[in-house]
Short mmCIF file of the C-alpha atoms (twelve columns), coordinates in Angstrom:
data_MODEL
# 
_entry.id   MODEL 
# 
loop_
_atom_site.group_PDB 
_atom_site.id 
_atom_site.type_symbol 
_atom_site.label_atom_id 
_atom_site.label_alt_id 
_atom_site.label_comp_id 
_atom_site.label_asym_id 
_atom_site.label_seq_id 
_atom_site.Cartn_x 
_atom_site.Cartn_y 
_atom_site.Cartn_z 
_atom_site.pdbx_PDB_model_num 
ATOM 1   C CA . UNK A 1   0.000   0.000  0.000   1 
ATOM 2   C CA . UNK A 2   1.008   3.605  -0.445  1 
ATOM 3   C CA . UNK A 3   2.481   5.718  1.931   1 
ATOM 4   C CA . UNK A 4   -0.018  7.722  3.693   1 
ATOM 5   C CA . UNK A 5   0.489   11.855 4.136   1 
ATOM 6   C CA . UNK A 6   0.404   13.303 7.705   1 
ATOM 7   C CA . UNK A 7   -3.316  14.486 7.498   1 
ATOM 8   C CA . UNK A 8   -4.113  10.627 6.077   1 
ATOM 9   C CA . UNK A 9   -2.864  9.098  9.301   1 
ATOM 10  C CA . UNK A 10  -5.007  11.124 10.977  1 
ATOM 11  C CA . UNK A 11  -7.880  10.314 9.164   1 
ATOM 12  C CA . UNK A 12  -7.100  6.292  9.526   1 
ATOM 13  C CA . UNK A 13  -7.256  6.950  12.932  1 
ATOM 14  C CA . UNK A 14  -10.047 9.109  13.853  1 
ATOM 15  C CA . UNK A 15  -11.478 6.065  11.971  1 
ATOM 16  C CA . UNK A 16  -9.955  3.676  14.326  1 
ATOM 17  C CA . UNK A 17  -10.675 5.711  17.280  1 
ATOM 18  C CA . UNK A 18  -14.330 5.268  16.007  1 
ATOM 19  C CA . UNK A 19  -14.035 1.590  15.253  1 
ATOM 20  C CA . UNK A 20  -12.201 0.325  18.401  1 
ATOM 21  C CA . UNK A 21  -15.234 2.634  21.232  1 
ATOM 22  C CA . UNK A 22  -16.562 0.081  23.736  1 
ATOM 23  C CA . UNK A 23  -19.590 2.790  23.854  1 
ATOM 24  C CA . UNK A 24  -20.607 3.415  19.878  1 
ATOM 25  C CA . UNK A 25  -22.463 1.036  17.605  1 
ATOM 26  C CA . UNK A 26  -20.880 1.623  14.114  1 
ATOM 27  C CA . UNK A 27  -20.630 1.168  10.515  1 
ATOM 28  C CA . UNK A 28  -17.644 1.965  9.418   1 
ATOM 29  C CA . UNK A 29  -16.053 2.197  5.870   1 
ATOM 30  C CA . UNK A 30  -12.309 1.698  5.580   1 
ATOM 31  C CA . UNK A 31  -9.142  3.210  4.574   1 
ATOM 32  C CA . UNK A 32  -7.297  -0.154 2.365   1 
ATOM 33  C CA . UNK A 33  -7.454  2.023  -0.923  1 
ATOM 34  C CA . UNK A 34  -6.246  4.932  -2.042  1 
ATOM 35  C CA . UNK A 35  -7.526  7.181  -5.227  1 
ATOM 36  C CA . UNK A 36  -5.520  9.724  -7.403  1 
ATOM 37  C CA . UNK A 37  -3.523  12.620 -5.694  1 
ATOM 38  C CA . UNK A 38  -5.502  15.888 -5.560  1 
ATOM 39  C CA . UNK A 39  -2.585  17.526 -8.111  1 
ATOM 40  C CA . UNK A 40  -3.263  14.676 -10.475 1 
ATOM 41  C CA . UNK A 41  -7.237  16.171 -10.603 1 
ATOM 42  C CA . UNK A 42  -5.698  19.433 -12.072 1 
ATOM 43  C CA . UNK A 43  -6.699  21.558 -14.029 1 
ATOM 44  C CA . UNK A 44  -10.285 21.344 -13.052 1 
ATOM 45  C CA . UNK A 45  -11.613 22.752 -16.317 1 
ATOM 46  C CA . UNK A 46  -10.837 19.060 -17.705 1 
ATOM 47  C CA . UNK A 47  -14.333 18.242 -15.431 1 
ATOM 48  C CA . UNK A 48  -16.542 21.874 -16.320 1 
ATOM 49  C CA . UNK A 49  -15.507 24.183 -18.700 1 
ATOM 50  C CA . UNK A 50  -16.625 26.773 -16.438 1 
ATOM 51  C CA . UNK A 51  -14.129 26.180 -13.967 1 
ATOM 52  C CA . UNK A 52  -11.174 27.378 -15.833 1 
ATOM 53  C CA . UNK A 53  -10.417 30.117 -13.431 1 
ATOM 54  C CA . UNK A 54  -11.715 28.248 -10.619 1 
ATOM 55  C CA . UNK A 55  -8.680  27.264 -8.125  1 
ATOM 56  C CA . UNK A 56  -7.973  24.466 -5.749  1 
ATOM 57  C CA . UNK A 57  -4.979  26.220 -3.373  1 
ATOM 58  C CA . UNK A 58  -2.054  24.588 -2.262  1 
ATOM 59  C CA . UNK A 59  -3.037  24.018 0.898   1 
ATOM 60  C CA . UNK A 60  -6.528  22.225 0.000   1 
ATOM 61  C CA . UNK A 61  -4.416  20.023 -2.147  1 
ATOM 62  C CA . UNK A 62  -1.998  18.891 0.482   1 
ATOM 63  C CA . UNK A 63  -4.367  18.329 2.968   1 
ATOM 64  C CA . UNK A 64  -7.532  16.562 0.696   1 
ATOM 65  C CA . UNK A 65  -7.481  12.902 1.332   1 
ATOM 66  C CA . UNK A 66  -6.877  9.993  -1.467  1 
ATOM 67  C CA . UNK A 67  -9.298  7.869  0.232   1 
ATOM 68  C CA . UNK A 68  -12.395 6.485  -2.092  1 
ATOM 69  C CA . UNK A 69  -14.878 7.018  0.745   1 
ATOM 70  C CA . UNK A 70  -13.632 7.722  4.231   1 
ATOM 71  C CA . UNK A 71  -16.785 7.682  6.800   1 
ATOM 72  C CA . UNK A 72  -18.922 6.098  9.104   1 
ATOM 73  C CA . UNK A 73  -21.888 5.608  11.157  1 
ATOM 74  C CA . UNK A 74  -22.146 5.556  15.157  1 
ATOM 75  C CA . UNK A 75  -24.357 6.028  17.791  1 
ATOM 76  C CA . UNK A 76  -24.647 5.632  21.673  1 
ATOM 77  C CA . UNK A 77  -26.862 2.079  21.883  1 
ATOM 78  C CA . UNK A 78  -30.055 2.401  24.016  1 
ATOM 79  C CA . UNK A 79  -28.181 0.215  27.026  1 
ATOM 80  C CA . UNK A 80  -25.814 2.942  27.530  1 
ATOM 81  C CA . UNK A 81  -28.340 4.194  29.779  1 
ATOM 82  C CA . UNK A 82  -26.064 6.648  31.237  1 
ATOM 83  C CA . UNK A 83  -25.016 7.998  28.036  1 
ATOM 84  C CA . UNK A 84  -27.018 11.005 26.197  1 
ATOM 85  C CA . UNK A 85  -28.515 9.571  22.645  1 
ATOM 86  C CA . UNK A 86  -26.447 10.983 20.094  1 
ATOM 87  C CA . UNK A 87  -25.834 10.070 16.159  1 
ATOM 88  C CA . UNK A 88  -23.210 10.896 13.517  1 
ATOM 89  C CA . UNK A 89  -22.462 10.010 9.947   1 
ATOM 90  C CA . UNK A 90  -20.149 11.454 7.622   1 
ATOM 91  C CA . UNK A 91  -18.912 10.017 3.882   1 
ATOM 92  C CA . UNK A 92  -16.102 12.434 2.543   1 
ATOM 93  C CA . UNK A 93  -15.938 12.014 -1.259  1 
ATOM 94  C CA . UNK A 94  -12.882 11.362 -3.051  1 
ATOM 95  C CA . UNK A 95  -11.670 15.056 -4.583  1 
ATOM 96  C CA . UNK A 96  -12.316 13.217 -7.646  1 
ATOM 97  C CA . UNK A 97  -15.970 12.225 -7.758  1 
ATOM 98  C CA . UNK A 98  -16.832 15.611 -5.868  1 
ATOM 99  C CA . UNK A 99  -15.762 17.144 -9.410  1 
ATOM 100 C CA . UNK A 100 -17.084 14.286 -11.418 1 
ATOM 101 C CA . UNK A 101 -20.774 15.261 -9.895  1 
ATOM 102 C CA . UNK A 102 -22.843 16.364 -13.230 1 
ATOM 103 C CA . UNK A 103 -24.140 19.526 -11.319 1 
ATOM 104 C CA . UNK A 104 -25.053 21.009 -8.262  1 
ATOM 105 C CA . UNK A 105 -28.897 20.856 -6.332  1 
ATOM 106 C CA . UNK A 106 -31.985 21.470 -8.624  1 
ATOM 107 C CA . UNK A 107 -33.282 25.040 -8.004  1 
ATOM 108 C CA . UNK A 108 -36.414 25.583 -6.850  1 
ATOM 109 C CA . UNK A 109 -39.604 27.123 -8.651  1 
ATOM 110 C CA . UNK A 110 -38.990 30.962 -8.942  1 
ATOM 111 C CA . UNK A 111 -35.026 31.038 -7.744  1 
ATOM 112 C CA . UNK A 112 -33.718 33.965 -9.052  1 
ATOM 113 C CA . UNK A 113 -31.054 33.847 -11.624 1 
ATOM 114 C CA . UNK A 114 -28.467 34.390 -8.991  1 
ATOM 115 C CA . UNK A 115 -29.531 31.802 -6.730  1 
ATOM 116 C CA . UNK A 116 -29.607 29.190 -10.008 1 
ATOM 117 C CA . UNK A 117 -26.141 30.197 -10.364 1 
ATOM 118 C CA . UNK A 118 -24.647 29.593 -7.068  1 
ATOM 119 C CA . UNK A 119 -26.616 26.473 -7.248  1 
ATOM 120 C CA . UNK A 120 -24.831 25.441 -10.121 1 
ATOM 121 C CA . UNK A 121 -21.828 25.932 -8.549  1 
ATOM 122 C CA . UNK A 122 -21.869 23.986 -5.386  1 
ATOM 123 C CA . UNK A 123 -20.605 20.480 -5.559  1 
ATOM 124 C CA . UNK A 124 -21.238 17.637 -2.264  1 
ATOM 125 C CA . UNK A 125 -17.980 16.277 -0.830  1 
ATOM 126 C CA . UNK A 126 -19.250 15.023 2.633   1 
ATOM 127 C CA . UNK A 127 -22.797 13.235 3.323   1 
ATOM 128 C CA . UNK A 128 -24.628 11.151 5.305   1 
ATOM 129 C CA . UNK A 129 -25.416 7.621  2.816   1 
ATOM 130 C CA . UNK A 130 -25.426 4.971  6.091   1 
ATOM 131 C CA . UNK A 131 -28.322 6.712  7.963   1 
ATOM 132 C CA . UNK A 132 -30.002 8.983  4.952   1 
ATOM 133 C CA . UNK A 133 -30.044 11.832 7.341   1 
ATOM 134 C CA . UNK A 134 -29.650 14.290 4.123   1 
ATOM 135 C CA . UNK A 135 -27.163 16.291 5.828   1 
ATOM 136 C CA . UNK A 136 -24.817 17.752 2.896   1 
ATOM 137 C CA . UNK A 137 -21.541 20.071 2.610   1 
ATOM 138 C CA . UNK A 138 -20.559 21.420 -0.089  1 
ATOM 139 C CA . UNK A 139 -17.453 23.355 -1.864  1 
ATOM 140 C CA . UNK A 140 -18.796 26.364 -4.115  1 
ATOM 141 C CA . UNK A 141 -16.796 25.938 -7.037  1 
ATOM 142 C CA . UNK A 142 -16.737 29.733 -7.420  1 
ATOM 143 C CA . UNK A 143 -14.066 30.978 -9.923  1 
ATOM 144 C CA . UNK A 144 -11.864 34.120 -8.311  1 
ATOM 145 C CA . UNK A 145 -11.906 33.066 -4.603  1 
ATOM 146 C CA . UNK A 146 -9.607  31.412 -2.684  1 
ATOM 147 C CA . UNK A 147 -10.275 29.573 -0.171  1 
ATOM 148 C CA . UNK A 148 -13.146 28.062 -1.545  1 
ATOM 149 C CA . UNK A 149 -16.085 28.747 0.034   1 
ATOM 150 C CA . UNK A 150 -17.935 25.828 2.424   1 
ATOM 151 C CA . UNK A 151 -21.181 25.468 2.475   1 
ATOM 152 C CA . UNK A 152 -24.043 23.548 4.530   1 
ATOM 153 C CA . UNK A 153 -27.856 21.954 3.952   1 
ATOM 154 C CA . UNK A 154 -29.804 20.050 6.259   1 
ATOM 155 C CA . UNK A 155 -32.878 22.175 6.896   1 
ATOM 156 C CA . UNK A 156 -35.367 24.382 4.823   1 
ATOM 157 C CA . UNK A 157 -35.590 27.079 6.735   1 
ATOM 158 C CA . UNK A 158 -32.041 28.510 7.343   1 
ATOM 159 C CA . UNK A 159 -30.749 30.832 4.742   1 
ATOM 160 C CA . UNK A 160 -31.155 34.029 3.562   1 
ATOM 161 C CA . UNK A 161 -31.138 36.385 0.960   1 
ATOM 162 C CA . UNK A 162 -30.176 36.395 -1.816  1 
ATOM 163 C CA . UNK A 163 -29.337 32.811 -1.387  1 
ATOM 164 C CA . UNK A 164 -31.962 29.938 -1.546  1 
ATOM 165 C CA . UNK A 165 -33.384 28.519 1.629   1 
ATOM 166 C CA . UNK A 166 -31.754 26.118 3.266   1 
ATOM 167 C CA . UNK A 167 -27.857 26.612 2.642   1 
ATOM 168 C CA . UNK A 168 -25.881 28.193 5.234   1 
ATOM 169 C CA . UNK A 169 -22.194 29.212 3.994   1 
ATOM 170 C CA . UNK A 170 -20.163 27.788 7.178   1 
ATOM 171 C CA . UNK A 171 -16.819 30.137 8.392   1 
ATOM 172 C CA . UNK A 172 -14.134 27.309 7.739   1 
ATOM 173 C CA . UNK A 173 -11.937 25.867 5.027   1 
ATOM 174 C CA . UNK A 174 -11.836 22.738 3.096   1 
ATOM 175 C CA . UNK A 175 -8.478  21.865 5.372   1 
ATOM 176 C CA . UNK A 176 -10.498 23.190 8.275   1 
ATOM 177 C CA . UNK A 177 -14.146 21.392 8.078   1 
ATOM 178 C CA . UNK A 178 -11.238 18.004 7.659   1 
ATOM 179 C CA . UNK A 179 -10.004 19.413 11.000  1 
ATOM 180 C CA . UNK A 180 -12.827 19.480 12.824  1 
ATOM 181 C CA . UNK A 181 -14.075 16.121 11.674  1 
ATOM 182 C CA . UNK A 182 -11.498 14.633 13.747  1 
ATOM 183 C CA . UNK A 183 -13.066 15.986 16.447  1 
ATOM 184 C CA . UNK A 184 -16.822 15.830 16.083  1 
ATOM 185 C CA . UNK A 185 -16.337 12.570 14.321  1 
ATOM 186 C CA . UNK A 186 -19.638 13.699 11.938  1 
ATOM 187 C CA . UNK A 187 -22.234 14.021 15.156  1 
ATOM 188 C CA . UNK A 188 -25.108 15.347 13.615  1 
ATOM 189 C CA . UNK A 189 -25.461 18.864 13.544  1 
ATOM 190 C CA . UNK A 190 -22.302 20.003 14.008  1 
ATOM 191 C CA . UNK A 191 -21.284 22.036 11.025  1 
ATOM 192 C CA . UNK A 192 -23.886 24.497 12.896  1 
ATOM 193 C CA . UNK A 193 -20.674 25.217 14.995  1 
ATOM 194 C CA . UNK A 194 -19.188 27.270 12.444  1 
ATOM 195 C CA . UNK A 195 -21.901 29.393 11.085  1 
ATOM 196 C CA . UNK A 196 -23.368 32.786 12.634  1 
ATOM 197 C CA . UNK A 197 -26.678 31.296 12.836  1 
ATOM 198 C CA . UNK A 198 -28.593 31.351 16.589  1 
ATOM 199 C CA . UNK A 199 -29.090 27.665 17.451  1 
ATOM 200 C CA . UNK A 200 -31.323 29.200 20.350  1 
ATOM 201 C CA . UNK A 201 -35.008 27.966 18.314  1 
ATOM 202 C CA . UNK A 202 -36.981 25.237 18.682  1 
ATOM 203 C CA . UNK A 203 -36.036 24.215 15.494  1 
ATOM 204 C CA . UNK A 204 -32.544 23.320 16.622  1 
ATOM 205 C CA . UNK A 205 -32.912 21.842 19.730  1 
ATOM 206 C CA . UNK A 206 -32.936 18.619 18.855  1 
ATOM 207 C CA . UNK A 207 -29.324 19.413 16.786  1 
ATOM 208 C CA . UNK A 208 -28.774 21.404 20.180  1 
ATOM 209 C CA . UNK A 209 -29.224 17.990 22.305  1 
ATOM 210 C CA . UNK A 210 -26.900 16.379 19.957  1 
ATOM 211 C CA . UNK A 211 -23.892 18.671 20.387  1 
ATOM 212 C CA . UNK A 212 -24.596 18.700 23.715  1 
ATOM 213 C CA . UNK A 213 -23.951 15.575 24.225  1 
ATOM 214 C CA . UNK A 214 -21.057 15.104 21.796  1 
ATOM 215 C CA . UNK A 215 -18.983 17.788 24.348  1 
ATOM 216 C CA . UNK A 216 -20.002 16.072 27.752  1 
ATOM 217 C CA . UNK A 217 -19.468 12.514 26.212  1 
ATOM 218 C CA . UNK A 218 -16.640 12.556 23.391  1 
ATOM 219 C CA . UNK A 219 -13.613 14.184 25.977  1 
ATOM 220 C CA . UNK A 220 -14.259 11.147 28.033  1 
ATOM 221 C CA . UNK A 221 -14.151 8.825  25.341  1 
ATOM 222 C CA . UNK A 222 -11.527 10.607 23.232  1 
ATOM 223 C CA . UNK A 223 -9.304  11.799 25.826  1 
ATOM 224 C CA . UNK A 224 -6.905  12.648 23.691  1 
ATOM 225 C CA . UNK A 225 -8.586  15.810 21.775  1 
ATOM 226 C CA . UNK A 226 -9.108  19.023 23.361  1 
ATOM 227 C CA . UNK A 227 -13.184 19.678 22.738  1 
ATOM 228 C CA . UNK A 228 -12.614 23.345 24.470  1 
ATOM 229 C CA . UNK A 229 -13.053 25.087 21.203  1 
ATOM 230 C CA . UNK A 230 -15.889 23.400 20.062  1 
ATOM 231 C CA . UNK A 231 -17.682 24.484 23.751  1 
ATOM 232 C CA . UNK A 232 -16.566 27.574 22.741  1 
ATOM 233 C CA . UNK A 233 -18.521 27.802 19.063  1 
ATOM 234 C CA . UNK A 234 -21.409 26.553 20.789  1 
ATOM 235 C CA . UNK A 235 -21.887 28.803 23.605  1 
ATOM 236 C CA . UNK A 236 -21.320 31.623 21.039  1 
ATOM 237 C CA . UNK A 237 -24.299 29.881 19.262  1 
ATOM 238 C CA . UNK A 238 -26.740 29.900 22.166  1 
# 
């Protein structure tokens, strides 16, 4: 097998941190293959002629992962009765089959011409297949800005204008959101963390509950990560 880079070891094991919990039920995928490197992908206007002056940076494309399909699904079982109930899933796509995706959501009925636009542009690299929770992140392949820009969809109502409903743009890199998976390990909800939207609704509290529990449980079962920032973002959120 290939060497792996820094940020793949990682990756492998966050995984195996995952895996190996006495206290999570999972599915797990696994990290025996590697794809193409993300310089290999370049230049992206091979995939969509409209992303000739589109621009993966250098630091995106030594931290982006060769893995096909790097995720998992967990969750606290019901005898774990002193345990809070919490989920996660993620899948992170391959760099490869984000830009091999034939286009970005269908807009609505009546989206404005800029909102068809940005839809066009955004392309899903992390998902939830094992549970079909429909929570989706996507890079805006946006030509003229670097970083790309990160954005999240998991319920109708957030948004605003002049975007459609239902996409947040979250305040992290592609490196970053990688970063951070290591820590929330894909618990549902938490790419909320890194918005600027209130989480104090009803709307949110079951996402609320979630994260909750993610900070009072994970620092006892992952000792070895610091979940102090993550307290942080959500206190800011409340």
């Amino acid at each position: 097998m290939q060497k792996l880079t820094p940020n793949e070891q990682r990756h492998a094991a966050s995984l195996a941190e995952i895996k190996a919990s006495p206290y999570l039920e999972t599915d797990c995928g696994d990290t025996d293959q590697l794809g193409q490197s993300p310089a290999e992908l370049l230049p992206l206007h091979r995939y969509n002629e409209d992303w000739a002056d589109v621009e993966f940076d250098q630091r995106m494309l030594d931290c982006a992962l060769r893995f096909p399909g790097l995720g998992a699904q967990w969750e606290i079982p019901e005898e774990e009765e002193d345990l809070p109930e919490i989920y996660g899933d993620f899948n992170l796509l391959h760099l490869h089959d984000v830009l091999k995706q034939p286009a970005g959501p269908a807009p609505l009925p009546g989206a404005t011409s800029f909102q068809q636009q940005f839809l066009s542009e955004l392309r899903i690299f992390d998902h939830t297949p094992r549970s079909g929770a429909g929570k989706l992140t996507y890079i805006r392949m946006q030509p003229h800005v670097t970083p790309l820009e990160i954005w999240y969809s998991a319920v109708a109502d957030i948004g605003s204008d002049p975007y459609p409903p239902g996409f947040l743009k979250m305040d992290i890199t592609y490196c970053e959101y990688l970063d951070a998976l290591l820590l929330t390990k894909g618990t549902y909800g938490w790419q909320y963390l890194y918005t600027d939207i209130s989480l104090r609704g009803r709307a949110f509290h079951e996402t609320v509950t979630y994260v909750q529990g993610m900070l009072e449980v994970f620092p006892e079962i992952f000792p070895q990560h610091d979940y102090t920032p993550l307290r942080d973002r959500l206190e800011a959120r409340l």
